[in-house]
Coordinates of C-alpha atoms in Angstrom, one line a residue:
X1 CA -37.4 -5.1 -15.6
X2 CA -38.1 -4.3 -12.0
X3 CA -34.4 -4.4 -11.1
X4 CA -33.7 -1.7 -13.8
X5 CA -35.9 0.8 -12.0
X6 CA -34.7 3.1 -9.3
X7 CA -36.4 3.7 -5.9
X8 CA -38.6 6.4 -7.4
X9 CA -40.1 4.0 -10.0
X10 CA -38.2 5.4 -13.0
X11 CA -35.4 3.7 -14.9
X12 CA -32.0 3.7 -13.3
X13 CA -29.1 5.9 -14.5
X14 CA -27.3 2.8 -15.9
X15 CA -30.2 1.7 -18.0
X16 CA -30.5 5.3 -19.4
X17 CA -26.8 5.2 -20.4
X18 CA -27.3 1.9 -22.2
X19 CA -30.2 3.3 -24.1
X20 CA -28.3 6.4 -25.0
X21 CA -25.4 4.3 -26.3
X22 CA -27.8 2.3 -28.5
X23 CA -29.3 5.4 -30.1
X24 CA -26.0 7.2 -30.5
X25 CA -26.4 9.9 -27.9
X26 CA -23.3 8.9 -26.0
X27 CA -19.8 8.1 -27.4
X28 CA -18.3 4.6 -27.0
X29 CA -15.4 6.1 -25.0
X30 CA -17.7 7.9 -22.6
X31 CA -19.8 4.8 -22.2
X32 CA -16.7 2.6 -21.5
X33 CA -15.6 5.0 -18.8
X34 CA -19.1 4.9 -17.3
X35 CA -19.2 1.1 -17.3
X36 CA -15.7 0.8 -15.8
X37 CA -16.8 3.1 -12.9
X38 CA -20.0 1.2 -12.3
X39 CA -20.6 0.3 -8.6
X40 CA -22.3 -2.8 -9.9
X41 CA -19.0 -4.1 -11.2
X42 CA -17.2 -3.3 -7.9
X43 CA -19.8 -5.5 -6.2
X44 CA -19.2 -8.4 -8.6
X45 CA -15.4 -8.5 -8.3
X46 CA -13.9 -12.0 -7.7
X47 CA -10.7 -13.8 -8.2
X48 CA -10.1 -14.4 -12.0
X49 CA -6.7 -16.0 -11.7
X50 CA -3.7 -16.6 -9.4
X51 CA -0.2 -16.0 -10.8
X52 CA 2.0 -18.3 -8.8
X53 CA 5.7 -18.6 -9.7
X54 CA 7.5 -16.5 -7.1
X55 CA 9.2 -18.2 -4.1
X56 CA 8.7 -15.3 -1.7
X57 CA 6.4 -12.5 -0.7
X58 CA 5.3 -10.5 -3.7
X59 CA 5.9 -6.9 -2.8
X60 CA 5.1 -5.1 -6.1
X61 CA 2.7 -5.5 -9.0
X62 CA 2.2 -3.1 -11.9
X63 CA 0.5 -3.0 -15.2
X64 CA 2.0 -1.8 -18.5
X65 CA 0.3 1.0 -20.3
X66 CA -1.7 -1.3 -22.6
X67 CA -2.9 -3.3 -19.6
X68 CA -2.1 -6.7 -21.0
X69 CA 1.1 -7.4 -19.0
X70 CA 1.9 -7.3 -15.3
X71 CA 5.4 -7.0 -13.8
X72 CA 5.9 -8.4 -10.3
X73 CA 8.8 -8.5 -7.9
X74 CA 9.4 -10.5 -4.8
X75 CA 11.5 -11.4 -1.8
X76 CA 13.1 -14.0 -4.1
X77 CA 14.7 -11.1 -6.0
X78 CA 13.1 -12.2 -9.2
X79 CA 11.2 -10.1 -11.7
X80 CA 8.4 -11.8 -13.7
X81 CA 6.5 -10.4 -16.6
X82 CA 3.1 -12.1 -17.0
X83 CA 0.3 -12.4 -19.5
X84 CA -2.1 -12.0 -16.7
X85 CA -5.3 -13.0 -18.5
X86 CA -3.8 -16.3 -19.7
X87 CA -1.8 -16.8 -16.5
X88 CA 1.5 -17.3 -18.5
X89 CA 5.0 -16.2 -17.7
X90 CA 6.4 -14.1 -20.6
X91 CA 9.8 -13.5 -19.1
X92 CA 11.5 -14.2 -15.7
X93 CA 14.9 -12.9 -14.6
X94 CA 17.0 -12.0 -11.6
X95 CA 16.7 -8.4 -10.7
X96 CA 20.3 -7.9 -9.8
X97 CA 19.3 -6.8 -6.3
X98 CA 20.8 -8.6 -3.3
X99 CA 17.7 -8.2 -1.1
X100 CA 13.9 -8.1 -1.4
X101 CA 12.6 -6.3 -4.5
X102 CA 10.1 -3.6 -3.3
X103 CA 9.0 -2.1 -6.6
X104 CA 9.3 -2.7 -10.3
X105 CA 7.7 -0.5 -13.0
X106 CA 7.6 -0.1 -16.8
X107 CA 8.8 3.1 -18.2
X108 CA 6.2 4.7 -20.6
X109 CA 6.7 4.6 -24.4
X110 CA 9.5 2.0 -24.3
X111 CA 7.6 -0.9 -25.9
X112 CA 7.7 -2.5 -22.4
X113 CA 11.5 -3.0 -22.8
X114 CA 12.6 -0.6 -20.1
X115 CA 11.9 -1.0 -16.4
X116 CA 13.2 0.5 -13.1
X117 CA 13.4 -1.3 -9.8
X118 CA 14.2 -0.6 -6.2
X119 CA 14.8 -2.9 -3.2
X120 CA 15.7 -3.4 0.4
X121 CA 19.4 -3.3 -0.6
X122 CA 19.1 0.5 -1.2
X123 CA 19.8 0.2 -4.9
X124 CA 17.8 1.7 -7.8
X125 CA 18.4 -0.2 -11.0
X126 CA 17.7 0.2 -14.7
X127 CA 16.5 -2.9 -16.6
X128 CA 16.7 -3.2 -20.4
X129 CA 15.0 -6.2 -22.2
X130 CA 16.9 -6.9 -25.4
X131 CA 16.2 -9.2 -28.3
X132 CA 15.5 -12.9 -27.7
X133 CA 14.8 -12.2 -24.0
X134 CA 18.3 -11.1 -23.0
X135 CA 18.2 -8.8 -20.0
X136 CA 20.7 -6.2 -18.8
X137 CA 20.4 -4.6 -15.4
X138 CA 22.5 -1.7 -14.2
X139 CA 22.6 0.1 -10.8
X140 CA 21.8 3.8 -11.2
X141 CA 22.1 4.9 -7.6
X142 CA 22.5 3.7 -4.0
X143 CA 20.5 4.8 -1.0
X144 CA 21.7 4.3 2.6
X145 CA 18.8 2.2 3.6
X146 CA 15.8 0.5 2.0
X147 CA 14.0 2.0 -1.0
X148 CA 10.3 1.3 -0.9
X149 CA 9.0 3.4 -3.8
X150 CA 9.7 5.2 -7.0
X151 CA 7.5 7.6 -9.0
X152 CA 7.6 7.9 -12.8
X153 CA 6.8 11.2 -14.5
X154 CA 3.6 10.7 -16.4
X155 CA 4.2 10.2 -20.1
X156 CA 8.0 10.4 -19.8
X157 CA 10.2 7.4 -20.9
X158 CA 13.2 9.0 -19.1
X159 CA 12.3 10.7 -15.9
X160 CA 11.5 9.2 -12.5
X161 CA 12.2 9.7 -8.8
X162 CA 13.1 7.5 -5.8
X163 CA 12.9 8.0 -2.1
X164 CA 14.5 5.9 0.7
X165 CA 14.6 5.4 4.4
X166 CA 17.7 7.6 4.5
X167 CA 15.3 10.5 3.7
X168 CA 17.0 11.1 0.4
X169 CA 14.9 12.0 -2.7
X170 CA 16.6 11.5 -6.0
X171 CA 15.8 12.5 -9.6
X172 CA 16.8 10.3 -12.5
X173 CA 17.1 10.9 -16.2
X174 CA 17.7 7.7 -18.2
X175 CA 19.2 9.6 -21.1
X176 CA 22.2 10.5 -18.9
X177 CA 22.1 7.3 -16.8
X178 CA 22.7 9.5 -13.7
X179 CA 20.9 10.5 -10.5
X180 CA 20.6 14.0 -9.0
X181 CA 20.3 14.1 -5.2
X182 CA 17.5 16.7 -4.7
X183 CA 17.3 16.9 -0.9
X184 CA 17.1 14.9 2.4
X185 CA 13.7 15.2 3.9
X186 CA 13.8 16.6 7.5
X187 CA 11.2 16.8 10.2
X188 CA 10.0 20.1 11.6
X189 CA 11.9 21.7 14.4
X190 CA 10.6 21.2 18.0
X191 CA 11.9 23.3 20.8
X192 CA 12.8 20.1 22.7
X193 CA 14.2 18.1 19.8
X194 CA 16.9 18.3 17.1
X195 CA 16.0 18.1 13.5
X196 CA 15.6 14.5 12.5
X197 CA 15.5 12.8 9.1
X198 CA 12.2 11.5 7.9
X199 CA 12.5 7.9 6.8
X200 CA 10.5 8.0 3.5
X201 CA 8.1 5.2 2.5
X202 CA 6.2 6.8 -0.3
X203 CA 6.4 9.2 -3.3
X204 CA 3.8 10.2 -5.8
X205 CA 3.5 12.6 -8.8
X206 CA 0.4 14.7 -9.6
X207 CA -0.8 13.5 -13.0
X208 CA -2.4 16.9 -13.8
X209 CA 0.8 18.8 -12.9
X210 CA 3.9 16.6 -13.1
X211 CA 6.0 19.4 -11.6
X212 CA 4.4 18.6 -8.2
X213 CA 5.3 15.5 -6.2
X214 CA 4.6 14.4 -2.6
X215 CA 6.7 12.4 -0.2
X216 CA 5.9 10.9 3.2
X217 CA 7.2 8.5 5.8
X218 CA 8.0 8.2 9.5
X219 CA 6.2 11.4 10.6
X220 CA 2.7 12.6 10.3
X221 CA 3.1 15.1 7.4
X222 CA 2.8 14.7 3.7
X223 CA 5.1 17.2 2.1
X224 CA 4.4 18.6 -1.4
X225 CA 7.3 19.9 -3.6
X226 CA 7.6 21.7 -6.9
X227 CA 10.6 20.5 -9.0
X228 CA 10.6 23.9 -10.8
X229 CA 12.1 25.4 -7.6
X230 CA 15.2 23.3 -7.9
X231 CA 18.2 25.2 -9.3
X232 CA 19.8 22.8 -11.8
X233 CA 22.7 25.1 -12.6
X234 CA 24.5 24.8 -9.3
X235 CA 24.0 24.9 -5.6
X236 CA 20.4 24.9 -4.4
X237 CA 18.6 25.3 -1.1
X238 CA 15.8 23.1 -2.6
X239 CA 14.1 21.1 0.2
X240 CA 11.4 23.5 1.4
X241 CA 7.9 22.1 0.7
X242 CA 5.4 24.3 -1.1
X243 CA 2.7 22.8 1.2
X244 CA 2.1 20.3 3.9
X245 CA -0.9 18.0 4.6
X246 CA -2.0 16.3 7.8
X247 CA -5.3 15.7 9.6
X248 CA -5.5 18.3 12.4
X249 CA -5.9 15.8 15.1
X250 CA -2.6 14.1 14.1
X251 CA -0.5 17.3 14.1
X252 CA 2.2 16.8 16.7
X253 CA 1.5 13.1 17.0
X254 CA 4.9 11.4 17.0
X255 CA 3.4 7.8 16.9
X256 CA 2.1 7.7 13.4
X257 CA 3.5 7.8 9.9
X258 CA 2.5 7.4 6.3
X259 CA 3.0 4.2 4.4
X260 CA 1.3 4.9 1.1
X261 CA 0.5 7.9 -1.2
X262 CA -1.5 8.3 -4.4
X263 CA -2.8 11.2 -6.5
X264 CA -6.2 11.1 -8.2
X265 CA -7.1 12.3 -11.6
X266 CA -8.4 15.4 -9.9
X267 CA -5.1 16.1 -8.1
X268 CA -6.5 14.9 -4.8
X269 CA -3.9 13.4 -2.5
X270 CA -4.5 10.1 -0.7
X271 CA -2.4 9.1 2.4
X272 CA -2.5 5.9 4.3
X273 CA -1.4 6.2 7.9
X274 CA -0.1 3.3 10.0
X275 CA -2.2 2.6 13.1
X276 CA -4.7 5.2 11.8
X277 CA -7.0 5.8 8.8
X278 CA -6.7 6.7 5.2
X279 CA -7.3 10.4 4.4
X280 CA -8.1 12.2 1.2
X281 CA -6.8 15.8 0.9
X282 CA -7.9 18.4 -1.6
X283 CA -5.4 21.1 -2.6
X284 CA -7.2 23.7 -0.4
X285 CA -6.7 21.5 2.7
X286 CA -3.0 22.1 2.9
X287 CA -1.5 23.6 6.0
X288 CA 0.2 26.3 3.9
X289 CA 2.7 27.4 6.6
X290 CA 5.2 25.4 8.6
X291 CA 3.3 23.6 11.3
X292 CA 6.0 23.8 14.0
X293 CA 5.3 21.5 17.0
X294 CA 6.2 24.2 19.5
X295 CA 3.3 26.4 18.5
X296 CA 1.0 23.5 19.2
X297 CA 2.7 22.9 22.5
X298 CA 2.1 26.5 23.5
X299 CA -1.5 26.2 22.5
X300 CA -1.8 23.1 24.8
X301 CA -0.3 25.0 27.7
X302 CA -2.8 27.8 27.3
X303 CA -5.6 25.3 27.3
X304 CA -4.5 23.5 30.4
X305 CA -2.9 20.7 28.6
X306 CA -5.7 20.0 26.2
X307 CA -5.1 19.9 22.5
X308 CA -6.0 23.1 20.6
X309 CA -8.7 22.3 18.1
X310 CA -9.5 24.3 15.0
X311 CA -12.8 26.3 14.9
X312 CA -15.9 24.6 13.8
X313 CA -15.9 26.5 10.5
X314 CA -12.3 25.6 9.9
X315 CA -13.0 21.9 10.7
X316 CA -15.9 21.9 8.2
X317 CA -13.7 23.2 5.3
X318 CA -10.4 21.6 6.2
X319 CA -11.3 18.1 7.5
X320 CA -10.2 15.5 4.9
X321 CA -12.5 12.6 4.0
X322 CA -11.5 9.5 6.0
X323 CA -11.7 5.8 5.1
X324 CA -11.8 3.3 7.9
X325 CA -12.3 -0.4 8.6
X326 CA -8.9 -1.8 7.5
X327 CA -5.8 -2.4 9.6
X328 CA -2.3 -1.0 8.7
X329 CA 0.3 -1.9 11.3
X330 CA 2.5 -4.8 10.4
X331 CA 3.9 -3.8 6.9
X332 CA 4.4 -0.8 4.6
X333 CA 1.2 -0.8 2.7
X334 CA 0.3 1.1 -0.4
X335 CA -3.0 2.7 -1.2
X336 CA -4.6 3.5 -4.6
X337 CA -7.5 4.9 -6.4
X338 CA -9.7 2.7 -8.6
X339 CA -11.9 3.6 -11.5
X340 CA -11.3 5.6 -14.7
X341 CA -11.9 8.9 -12.8
X342 CA -10.7 7.7 -9.4
X343 CA -14.2 7.0 -8.1
X344 CA -13.1 4.5 -5.5
X345 CA -10.3 4.1 -2.9
X346 CA -8.6 0.7 -2.4
X347 CA -6.2 -0.7 0.3
X348 CA -5.0 -3.9 1.7
X349 CA -5.1 -4.8 5.3
X350 CA -3.3 -6.8 8.0
X351 CA -6.3 -9.1 8.2
X352 CA -5.6 -10.4 4.7
X353 CA -8.4 -8.6 2.9
X354 CA -8.9 -6.0 0.2
X355 CA -11.0 -3.0 1.1
X356 CA -12.8 -0.8 -1.4
X357 CA -14.6 2.4 -0.4
X358 CA -16.6 4.9 -2.4
X359 CA -14.4 8.0 -2.6
X360 CA -16.9 10.7 -2.3
X361 CA -18.4 9.7 1.0
X362 CA -16.1 7.0 2.4
X363 CA -18.7 4.3 2.4
X364 CA -17.1 0.8 2.6
X365 CA -18.4 -1.2 -0.4
X366 CA -16.3 -4.4 -0.5
X367 CA -14.2 -6.5 1.8
X368 CA -12.6 -9.4 -0.1
X369 CA -10.3 -12.2 1.1
X370 CA -7.0 -11.6 -0.7
X371 CA -4.3 -13.3 1.4
X372 CA -3.9 -15.7 4.3
X373 CA -1.9 -13.1 6.1
X374 CA -1.5 -9.5 4.8
X375 CA -2.4 -7.7 1.6
X376 CA 0.1 -5.0 0.8
X377 CA -0.4 -4.1 -2.8
X378 CA -3.5 -3.2 -4.8
X379 CA -2.8 -2.1 -8.4
X380 CA -5.7 -1.0 -10.6
X381 CA -5.8 -1.8 -14.4
X382 CA -5.1 1.4 -16.5
X383 CA -8.6 1.4 -18.0
X384 CA -10.6 -1.8 -17.3
X385 CA -12.4 -2.9 -14.1
X386 CA -9.5 -5.2 -13.1
X387 CA -7.4 -5.2 -10.0
X388 CA -4.1 -7.0 -9.2
X389 CA -3.2 -7.7 -5.5
X390 CA -0.4 -9.3 -3.6
X391 CA 0.9 -9.7 -0.1
X392 CA 2.7 -12.1 2.1
X393 CA 1.7 -15.1 0.0
X394 CA 3.8 -16.0 -3.0
X395 CA 1.2 -15.2 -5.7
X396 CA -0.5 -12.4 -7.5
X397 CA -4.3 -12.4 -7.6
X398 CA -6.2 -10.9 -10.5
X399 CA -9.7 -9.7 -9.7
X400 CA -12.4 -9.1 -12.4
X401 CA -16.2 -8.6 -12.1
X402 CA -17.0 -12.2 -12.7
X403 CA -19.6 -12.9 -10.1
X404 CA -23.2 -13.6 -11.3
X405 CA -24.6 -11.8 -8.2
X406 CA -23.6 -8.6 -6.5
X407 CA -22.0 -8.9 -3.1
X408 CA -24.2 -8.1 -0.2
X409 CA -23.6 -5.0 1.9
X410 CA -20.6 -5.2 4.3
X411 CA -21.7 -6.7 7.6
X412 CA -19.7 -4.6 10.1
X413 CA -20.6 -6.7 13.1
X414 CA -19.5 -9.9 11.4
X415 CA -16.3 -8.2 10.2
X416 CA -15.4 -7.3 13.8
X417 CA -15.7 -10.9 14.9
X418 CA -13.5 -12.5 12.3
X419 CA -9.9 -12.9 13.3
X420 CA -6.9 -12.2 11.1
X421 CA -4.4 -14.8 10.1
X422 CA -1.1 -14.0 11.6
X423 CA 2.1 -14.2 9.6
X424 CA 3.7 -15.6 12.7
X425 CA 2.9 -19.1 13.9
X426 CA 0.6 -19.6 16.8
X427 CA -0.7 -23.0 18.1
X428 CA -2.9 -24.6 20.7
X429 CA -1.0 -27.2 22.7
X430 CA -2.6 -30.7 22.8
X431 CA -3.5 -32.3 26.1
X432 CA -0.8 -35.1 25.9
X433 CA 1.9 -32.4 25.5
X434 CA 0.6 -30.4 28.4
X435 CA 0.6 -33.6 30.6
X436 CA 4.2 -34.4 29.5
X437 CA 5.5 -30.9 30.2
X438 CA 3.8 -30.9 33.6
X439 CA 5.3 -34.3 34.5
X440 CA 8.7 -33.1 33.4
X441 CA 8.3 -30.0 35.6
X442 CA 7.4 -32.1 38.6
X443 CA 10.5 -34.3 38.1
X444 CA 12.7 -31.2 37.9
X445 CA 11.1 -29.8 41.0
X446 CA 11.9 -33.0 42.9
X447 CA 15.4 -33.0 41.6
X448 CA 15.9 -29.4 42.7
X449 CA 14.6 -30.3 46.2
X450 CA 17.3 -33.1 46.4
X451 CA 20.0 -30.5 45.6
X452 CA 20.5 -31.9 42.1
X453 CA 22.8 -30.0 39.8
X454 CA 21.3 -31.3 36.6
X455 CA 19.5 -28.4 35.0
X456 CA 19.6 -29.7 31.4
X457 CA 16.5 -29.7 29.2
X458 CA 15.1 -33.1 28.3
X459 CA 15.9 -33.7 24.6
X460 CA 12.6 -35.6 24.2
X461 CA 10.6 -32.5 25.1
X462 CA 12.5 -30.4 22.7
X463 CA 11.9 -32.9 19.9
X464 CA 8.2 -33.0 20.6
X465 CA 8.0 -29.2 20.5
X466 CA 10.1 -28.9 17.4
X467 CA 8.2 -31.6 15.5
X468 CA 4.9 -30.1 16.5
X469 CA 5.6 -26.5 15.5
X470 CA 7.2 -27.5 12.2
X471 CA 3.8 -28.5 10.9
X472 CA 0.8 -26.5 9.8
X473 CA -1.2 -25.4 12.8
X474 CA -4.2 -23.3 13.3
X475 CA -4.8 -20.3 15.4
X476 CA -6.5 -20.7 18.7
X477 CA -8.8 -17.7 18.1
X478 CA -10.5 -18.0 21.5
X479 CA -7.2 -17.4 23.3
X480 CA -6.5 -14.1 21.4
X481 CA -7.1 -10.9 23.3
X482 CA -9.0 -8.1 21.5
X483 CA -6.0 -5.9 22.2
X484 CA -3.4 -8.0 20.4
X485 CA -5.5 -10.0 18.0
X486 CA -5.0 -7.6 15.1
X487 CA -8.6 -7.6 14.1
X488 CA -9.6 -5.1 11.4
X489 CA -10.8 -2.0 13.1
X490 CA -14.4 -1.3 12.2
X491 CA -16.3 1.5 13.9

């Protein structure tokens, strides 16, 4: 009973909710939402099952609306529908793409028989699952470059968007099987540079107002658009955002970009920056007007080259909540909310772990081993405390609150010390190989002194090196420098 009491000696909020449920003072639906958002369940998450049938990196995982089926897509260009709880493949088929599949999603209210996919080949495709498992795929549109993400209009079985590295944003209506090219996303004008295309990595739709959607990519800005401003009847100058979002210290920084976007149930906007942090923007934290780089440059000149900072009052009201500890450099990572009311923020990392933060204050709650190399995708269940994750490995991992004990608080110092597992091979050379290579070098030096013209490489040394590096080898962590090791950044 002591564990059920809070620090003040009274009963915890959770126990009170259980009591209210038993006496009928709280509805079953409200109690279910409370339970799914429980921090206790977050601290008990563990691997429930691994779904292992792909033959390449798994780049996308997504639940259906009922939450009983997962669709996954991979570098092997296959699409697999899973009964994730049982670990069974319901259907597997070739996507029709000629390159790595980056996203596959169910269209709502189609009885899980209609999907849309996009890939590194630039194609956006429509998938129809017919009777007896027959599958028909059709290309709807082609981007000039890779297409990382699509966004489906909430509750619509017909409407979705795509964005690509060509900067193009397209609108699709499956009733007409056609695509409308809305605009090409451009960067802001700098007095020293021409207008350049923003290579888009992410797109998301506001669930509370589906007319609003955000895009982001190779520059520091998240741009918000209103589809109602598009003139469907003819020519349109659509392409001017209704708002921009960017942390003040990153404005004018040409070295960062955005890899992932997500809207919360409260219309908050989450953006994951490469080589930087994750930021949460509220609607009143938009920049409102065009943040032209040259105005910042003028401000720098007036301050003897130092960046112009907003006033303290402005910083207090317009600084977004930040989430730190992970590493986002090597791949295009997504970011997501977790919990029935978006109570948590979740992301993968280059160190092969899943990170979960409390949304309201940015406290890091969980760090979980999710991949030997990199975790790219974290997909929350539509209503249960379940997470699907994937990355460089060939499987999908399902996480449920199955641990008997809560995880201990995150040890920041321990996290700093632990090295990531690189996707690229590294090895420590054994002493006999070192001796052989040195002896070979000495022989070649003597040959050179005798004016020998034989500069060929000894085949034996090549065979030793090739045979050695073909095997599984471990990282020599002690030889990695802190600058290049790729450790998770924890401040």
